[in-house]
Coordinates of C-alpha atoms in Angstrom, one line a residue:
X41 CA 92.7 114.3 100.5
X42 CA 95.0 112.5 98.2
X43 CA 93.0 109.4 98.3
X44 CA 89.9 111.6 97.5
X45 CA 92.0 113.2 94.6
X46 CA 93.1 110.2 93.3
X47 CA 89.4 108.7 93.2
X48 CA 88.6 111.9 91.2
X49 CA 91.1 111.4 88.8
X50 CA 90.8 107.5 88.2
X51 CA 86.9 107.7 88.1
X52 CA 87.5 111.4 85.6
X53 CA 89.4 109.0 83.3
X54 CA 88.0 106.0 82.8
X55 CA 84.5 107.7 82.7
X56 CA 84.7 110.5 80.6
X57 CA 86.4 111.2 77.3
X58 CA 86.4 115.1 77.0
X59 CA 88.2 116.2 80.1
X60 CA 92.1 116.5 80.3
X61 CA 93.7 116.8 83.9
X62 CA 96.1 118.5 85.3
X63 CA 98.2 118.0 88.7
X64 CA 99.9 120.8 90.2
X65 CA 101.4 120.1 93.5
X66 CA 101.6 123.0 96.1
X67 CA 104.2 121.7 97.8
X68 CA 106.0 118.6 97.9
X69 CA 106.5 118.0 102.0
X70 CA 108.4 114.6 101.7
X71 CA 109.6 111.8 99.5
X72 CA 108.3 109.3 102.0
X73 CA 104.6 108.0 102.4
X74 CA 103.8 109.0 98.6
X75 CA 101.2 106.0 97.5
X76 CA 98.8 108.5 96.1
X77 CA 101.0 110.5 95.2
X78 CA 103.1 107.7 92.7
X79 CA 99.3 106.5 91.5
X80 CA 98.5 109.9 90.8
X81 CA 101.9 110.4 88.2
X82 CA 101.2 107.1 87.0
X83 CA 98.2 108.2 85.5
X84 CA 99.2 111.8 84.7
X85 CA 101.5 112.6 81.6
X86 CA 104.6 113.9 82.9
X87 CA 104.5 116.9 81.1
X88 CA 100.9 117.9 82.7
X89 CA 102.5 117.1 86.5
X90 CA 103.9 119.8 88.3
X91 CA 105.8 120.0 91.9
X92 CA 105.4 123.9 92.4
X93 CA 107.3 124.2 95.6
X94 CA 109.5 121.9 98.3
X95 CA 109.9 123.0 102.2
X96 CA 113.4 123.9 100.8
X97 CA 112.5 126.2 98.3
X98 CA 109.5 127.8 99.4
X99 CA 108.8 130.9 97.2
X100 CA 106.6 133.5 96.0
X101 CA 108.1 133.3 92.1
X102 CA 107.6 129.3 92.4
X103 CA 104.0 129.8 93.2
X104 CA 103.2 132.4 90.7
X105 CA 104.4 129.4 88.1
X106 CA 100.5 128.4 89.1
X107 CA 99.2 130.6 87.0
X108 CA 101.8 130.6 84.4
X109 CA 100.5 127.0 84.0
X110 CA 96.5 127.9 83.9
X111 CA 97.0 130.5 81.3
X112 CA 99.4 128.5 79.2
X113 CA 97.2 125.6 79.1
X114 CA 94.1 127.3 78.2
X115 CA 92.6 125.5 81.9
X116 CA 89.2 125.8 82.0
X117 CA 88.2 124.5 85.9
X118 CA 90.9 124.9 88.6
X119 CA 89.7 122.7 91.7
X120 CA 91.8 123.0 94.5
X121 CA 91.4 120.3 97.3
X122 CA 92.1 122.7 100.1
X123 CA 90.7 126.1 101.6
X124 CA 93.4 128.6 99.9
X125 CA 93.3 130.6 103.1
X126 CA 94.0 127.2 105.5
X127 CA 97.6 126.3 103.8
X128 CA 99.5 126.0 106.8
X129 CA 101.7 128.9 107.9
X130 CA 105.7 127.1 106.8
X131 CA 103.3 126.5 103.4
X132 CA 101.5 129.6 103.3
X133 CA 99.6 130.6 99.9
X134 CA 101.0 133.8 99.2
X135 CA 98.4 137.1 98.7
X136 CA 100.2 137.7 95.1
X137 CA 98.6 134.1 94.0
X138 CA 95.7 134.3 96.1
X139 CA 94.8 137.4 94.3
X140 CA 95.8 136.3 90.6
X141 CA 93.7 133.1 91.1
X142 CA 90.2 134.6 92.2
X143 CA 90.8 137.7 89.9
X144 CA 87.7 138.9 88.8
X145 CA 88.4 138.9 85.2
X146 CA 89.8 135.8 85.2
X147 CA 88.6 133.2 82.2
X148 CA 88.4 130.3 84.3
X149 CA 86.1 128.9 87.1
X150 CA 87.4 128.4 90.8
X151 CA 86.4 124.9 92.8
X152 CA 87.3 124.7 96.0
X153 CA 86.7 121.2 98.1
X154 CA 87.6 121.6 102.1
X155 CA 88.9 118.1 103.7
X156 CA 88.8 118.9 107.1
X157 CA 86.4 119.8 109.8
X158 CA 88.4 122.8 111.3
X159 CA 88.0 125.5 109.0
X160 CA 85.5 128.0 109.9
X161 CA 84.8 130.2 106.4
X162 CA 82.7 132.3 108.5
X163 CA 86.0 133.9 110.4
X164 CA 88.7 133.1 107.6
X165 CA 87.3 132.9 104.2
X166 CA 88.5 136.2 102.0
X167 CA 88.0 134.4 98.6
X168 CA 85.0 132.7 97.4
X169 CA 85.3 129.9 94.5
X170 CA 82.7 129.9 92.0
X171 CA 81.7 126.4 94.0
X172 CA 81.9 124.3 96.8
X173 CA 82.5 120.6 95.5
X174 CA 82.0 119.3 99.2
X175 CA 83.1 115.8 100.5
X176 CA 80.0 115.8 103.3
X177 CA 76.9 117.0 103.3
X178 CA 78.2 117.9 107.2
X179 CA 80.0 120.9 105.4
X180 CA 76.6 121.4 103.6
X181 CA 74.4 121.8 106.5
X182 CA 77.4 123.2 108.7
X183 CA 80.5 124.5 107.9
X184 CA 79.9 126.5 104.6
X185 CA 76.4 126.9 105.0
X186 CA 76.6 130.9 104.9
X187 CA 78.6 131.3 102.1
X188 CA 77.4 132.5 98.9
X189 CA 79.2 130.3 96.3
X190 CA 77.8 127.5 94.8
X191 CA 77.3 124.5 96.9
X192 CA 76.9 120.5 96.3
X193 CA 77.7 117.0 98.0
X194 CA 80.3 114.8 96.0
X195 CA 80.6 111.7 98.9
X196 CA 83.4 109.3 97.8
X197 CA 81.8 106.5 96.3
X198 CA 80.8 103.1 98.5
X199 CA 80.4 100.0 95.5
X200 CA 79.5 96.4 96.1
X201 CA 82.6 95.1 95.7
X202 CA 82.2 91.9 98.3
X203 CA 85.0 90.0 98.4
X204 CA 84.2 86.1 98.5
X205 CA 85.5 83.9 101.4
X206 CA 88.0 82.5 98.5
X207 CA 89.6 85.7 97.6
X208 CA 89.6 86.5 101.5
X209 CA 91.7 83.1 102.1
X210 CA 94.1 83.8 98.8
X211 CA 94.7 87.6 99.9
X212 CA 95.3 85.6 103.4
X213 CA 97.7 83.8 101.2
X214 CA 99.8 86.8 99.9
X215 CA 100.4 88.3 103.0
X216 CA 101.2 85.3 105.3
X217 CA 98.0 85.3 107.1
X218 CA 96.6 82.5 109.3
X219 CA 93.4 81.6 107.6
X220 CA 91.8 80.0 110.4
X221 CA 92.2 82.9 112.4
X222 CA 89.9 85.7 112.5
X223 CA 92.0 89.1 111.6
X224 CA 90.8 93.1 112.5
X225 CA 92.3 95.8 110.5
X226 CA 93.3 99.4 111.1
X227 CA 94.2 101.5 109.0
X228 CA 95.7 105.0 109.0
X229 CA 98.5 107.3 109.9
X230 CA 99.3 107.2 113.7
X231 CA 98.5 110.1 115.5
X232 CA 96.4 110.6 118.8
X233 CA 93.2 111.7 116.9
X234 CA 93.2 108.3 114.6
X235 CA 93.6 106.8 118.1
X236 CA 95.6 103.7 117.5
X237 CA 96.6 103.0 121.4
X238 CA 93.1 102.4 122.0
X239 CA 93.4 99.7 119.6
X240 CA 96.1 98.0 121.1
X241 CA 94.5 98.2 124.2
X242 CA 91.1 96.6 123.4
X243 CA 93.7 93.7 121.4
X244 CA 95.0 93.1 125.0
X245 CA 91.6 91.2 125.8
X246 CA 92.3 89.2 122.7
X247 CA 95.3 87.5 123.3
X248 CA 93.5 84.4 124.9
X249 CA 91.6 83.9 121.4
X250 CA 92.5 83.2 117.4
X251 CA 92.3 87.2 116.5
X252 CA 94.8 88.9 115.0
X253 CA 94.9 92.6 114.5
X254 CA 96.7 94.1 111.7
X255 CA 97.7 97.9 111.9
X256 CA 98.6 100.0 108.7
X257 CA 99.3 102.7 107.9
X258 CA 102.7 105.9 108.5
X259 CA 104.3 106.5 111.3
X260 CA 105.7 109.4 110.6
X261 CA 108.9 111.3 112.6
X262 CA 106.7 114.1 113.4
X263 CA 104.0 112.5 115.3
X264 CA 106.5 109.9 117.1
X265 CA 105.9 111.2 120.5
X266 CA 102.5 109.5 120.2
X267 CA 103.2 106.5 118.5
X268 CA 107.0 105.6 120.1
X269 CA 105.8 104.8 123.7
X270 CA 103.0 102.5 122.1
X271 CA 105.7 100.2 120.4
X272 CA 107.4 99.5 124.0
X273 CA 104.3 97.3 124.8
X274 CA 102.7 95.9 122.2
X275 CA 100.9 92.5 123.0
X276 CA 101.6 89.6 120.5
X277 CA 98.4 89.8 118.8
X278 CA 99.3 92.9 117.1
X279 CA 101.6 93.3 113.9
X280 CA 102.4 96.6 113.1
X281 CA 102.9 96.8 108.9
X282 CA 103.9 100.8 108.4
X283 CA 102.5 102.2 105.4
X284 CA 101.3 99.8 102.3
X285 CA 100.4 100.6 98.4
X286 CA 98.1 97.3 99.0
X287 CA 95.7 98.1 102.0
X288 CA 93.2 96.6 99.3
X289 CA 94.9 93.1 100.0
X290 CA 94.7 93.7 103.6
X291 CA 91.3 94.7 103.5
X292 CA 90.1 91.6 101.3
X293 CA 92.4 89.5 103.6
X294 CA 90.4 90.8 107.1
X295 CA 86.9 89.9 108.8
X296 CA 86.6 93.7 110.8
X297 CA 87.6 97.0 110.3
X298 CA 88.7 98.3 113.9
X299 CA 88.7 102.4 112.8
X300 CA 89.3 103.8 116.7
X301 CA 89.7 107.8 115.2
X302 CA 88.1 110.8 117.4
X303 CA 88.8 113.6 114.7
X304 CA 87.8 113.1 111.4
X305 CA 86.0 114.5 108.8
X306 CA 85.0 111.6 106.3
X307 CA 87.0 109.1 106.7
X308 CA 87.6 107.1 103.3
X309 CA 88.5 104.1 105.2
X310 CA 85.0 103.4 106.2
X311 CA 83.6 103.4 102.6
X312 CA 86.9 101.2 101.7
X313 CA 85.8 98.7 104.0
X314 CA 81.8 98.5 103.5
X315 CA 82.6 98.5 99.5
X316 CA 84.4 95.1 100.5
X317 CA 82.2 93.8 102.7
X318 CA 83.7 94.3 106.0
X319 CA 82.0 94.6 109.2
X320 CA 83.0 97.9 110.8
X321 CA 83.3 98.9 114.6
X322 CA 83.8 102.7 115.0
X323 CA 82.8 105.6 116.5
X324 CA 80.0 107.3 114.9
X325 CA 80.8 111.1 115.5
X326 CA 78.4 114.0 115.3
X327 CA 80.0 115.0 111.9
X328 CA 79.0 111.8 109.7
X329 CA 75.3 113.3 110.4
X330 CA 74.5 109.5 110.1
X331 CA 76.2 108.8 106.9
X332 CA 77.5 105.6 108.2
X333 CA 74.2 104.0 110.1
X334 CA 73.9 100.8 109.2
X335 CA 77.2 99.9 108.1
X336 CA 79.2 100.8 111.5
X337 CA 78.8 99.3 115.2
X338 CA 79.1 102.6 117.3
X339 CA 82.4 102.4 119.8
X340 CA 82.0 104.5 123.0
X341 CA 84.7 105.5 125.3
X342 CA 84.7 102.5 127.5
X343 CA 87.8 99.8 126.7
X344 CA 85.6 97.3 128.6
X345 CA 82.6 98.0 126.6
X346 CA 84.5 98.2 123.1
X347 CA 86.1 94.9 124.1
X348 CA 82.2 93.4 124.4
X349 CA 81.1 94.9 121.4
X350 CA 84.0 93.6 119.1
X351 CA 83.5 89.9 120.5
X352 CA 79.5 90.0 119.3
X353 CA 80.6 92.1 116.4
X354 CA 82.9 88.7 116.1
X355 CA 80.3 86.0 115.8
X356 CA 77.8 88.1 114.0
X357 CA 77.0 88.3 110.2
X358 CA 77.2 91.5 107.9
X359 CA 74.2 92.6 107.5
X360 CA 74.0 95.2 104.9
X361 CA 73.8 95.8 101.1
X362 CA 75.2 98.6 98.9
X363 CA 74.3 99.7 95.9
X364 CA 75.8 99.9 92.6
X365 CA 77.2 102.7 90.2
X366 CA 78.4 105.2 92.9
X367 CA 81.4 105.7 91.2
X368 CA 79.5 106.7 87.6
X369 CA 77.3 109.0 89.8
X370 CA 80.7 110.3 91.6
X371 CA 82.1 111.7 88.0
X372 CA 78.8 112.5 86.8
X373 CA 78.0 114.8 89.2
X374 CA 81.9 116.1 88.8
X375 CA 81.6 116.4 85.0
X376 CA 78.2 118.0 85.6
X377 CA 79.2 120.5 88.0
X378 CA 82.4 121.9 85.6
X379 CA 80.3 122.1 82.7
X380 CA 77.8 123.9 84.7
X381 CA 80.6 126.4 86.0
X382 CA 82.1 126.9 82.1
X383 CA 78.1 128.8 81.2
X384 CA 78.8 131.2 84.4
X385 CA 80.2 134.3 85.4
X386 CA 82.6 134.0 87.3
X387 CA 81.8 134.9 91.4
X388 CA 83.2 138.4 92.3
X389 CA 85.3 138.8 95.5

């Protein structure tokens, strides 16, 4: 989600000249692992960036400053990236804001975008938005399909933004790499769904050969049970880098995105690496309803067979083309669907 936000905003910004944004953060969970989070101040004003509540002070008065801040900046669209009923229950929405926000008689327009393939609005929806800005059409022909609010597909934007063999070798550069090596990426936050001890395990059958694999991404305290028994035996191909603000160098810098997740919804990692030019092993799940054929070799649940597939995924040659101006279409449709919203009533619940 705050990757996808912070696409929204950049691509908002530099494409449009009539729109004025506004950050207000539910809850601040932690000052660690904040890259979107410092990209997303940098480009907000300070004095339209609000942290409404911390895990320390948790309140209903903090969270009714949400819509002090709507009505005393005249806001016209409030999108919330997040099901207002699926707030966790230590960072629960509480029912007074709930019910000031989707007022019927409020002035302004409710968006909604889900980023997650749990939610089930057919058991736990009790507010509708006046739209559904959804990140797959998966939650199109699925997930929200039943309900009655407005409903369109904003997928994050995949550009042709090949990298060339020289700024592969100078990104190689910056980050110490071994250009005539061949180096596999992963990126992500370590827990058992993004699968990252799978990984290790199919670099096991690699340490015979010049291939390097580069993992990235948080390991955070919470999820250490998972990822502290994988650092006891890590093989010597594998270099562990925690969490980056400059994947983008690591992705120029690599030959393969490795992406071993079993839960996701749609991943952004994917359409980081195909925008570059990567080739990509991964698994295609039921919920990309084939988003990604073309650009992905499909991994199965076999290390043996992964391990086969990665070696002719190896000596092969990407093969595909994007197109260009997804990120123009991206805002357009954005800036489309708010002005849309501003000529409606707004959806009664």
């Amino acid at each position: 989600m705050p990757s996808y936000l912070l696409k929204r905003i950049e691509s908002l910004i530099k494409y449009t000249s009539d729109i004025e944004i506004f950050v207000a953060e539910f809850c601040e969970y932690s000052n660690l692992y904040t890259v979107q989070r410092n990209r997303i101040k940098e480009l907000i004003p300070e004095q339209r960036f609000w942290t409404i509540n911390t895990l320390s002070n948790h309140t209903v008065e903090n969270s009714m400053k949400v819509i002090d801040i709507i009505k005393s900046n005249s806001i016209d669209i409030v999108h919330v990236d997040e099901m207002i009923e699926g707030f966790d229950s230590f960072n629960k929405v509480p029912n007074e804001l709930k019910n000031a926000l989707y007022n019927n008689d409020r002035t302004w327009r409710v968006v909604e975008t889900c980023h997650n393939i749990w939610f089930d609005p057919n058991t736990s929806k009790q507010f509708h938005p006046d739209a559904y800005a959804l990140c797959t059409p998966y939650h199109l022909q699925n997930t929200f399909k039943e309900m009655p609010s407005h409903k369109e597909v904003f997928e994050f934007p995949i550009e042709n933004n090949f990298r060339s063999r020289e700024e592969q070798i100078k990104s190689q550069e910056i980050l110490g790499l071994d250009s005539t090596k061949i180096h596999i990426i992963n990126v992500g936050l370590w827990t058992s769904g993004k699968n990252q001890g799978e990984g290790i395990e199919i670099a096991r059958h690699f340490q015979d050969r010049n291939v390097e694999f580069h993992f990235v991404g948080n390991q955070a305290s919470n999820f250490e049970s998972y990822w502290g028994p994988l650092m006891s035996n890590l093989p010597p191909n594998v270099h562990i880098w925690g969490e980056r603000n400059d994947v983008e160098t690591f992705m120029k810098a690599s030959d393969i995105l490795m992406f071993n997740s079993t839960w996701e919804c749609n991943p952004l990692v994917i359409r980081e690496a195909a925008s570059l030019g990567l080739k990509i092993i991964a698994r295609d799940l039921p919920q990309y309803v084939g988003m990604f054929k073309g650009l992905i070799t499909p991994l199965s649940d076999e290390i043996s067979n992964n391990v086969g597939l990665l070696r002719k995924l190896i000596s092969s040659t990407r093969d595909y083309q994007i197109l260009n101006g997804m990120t123009e279409e991206f805002t357009e449709k954005h800036y489309n669907l708010y002005k849309f919203l501003l000529t409606q009533e707004p959806i009664k619940t």
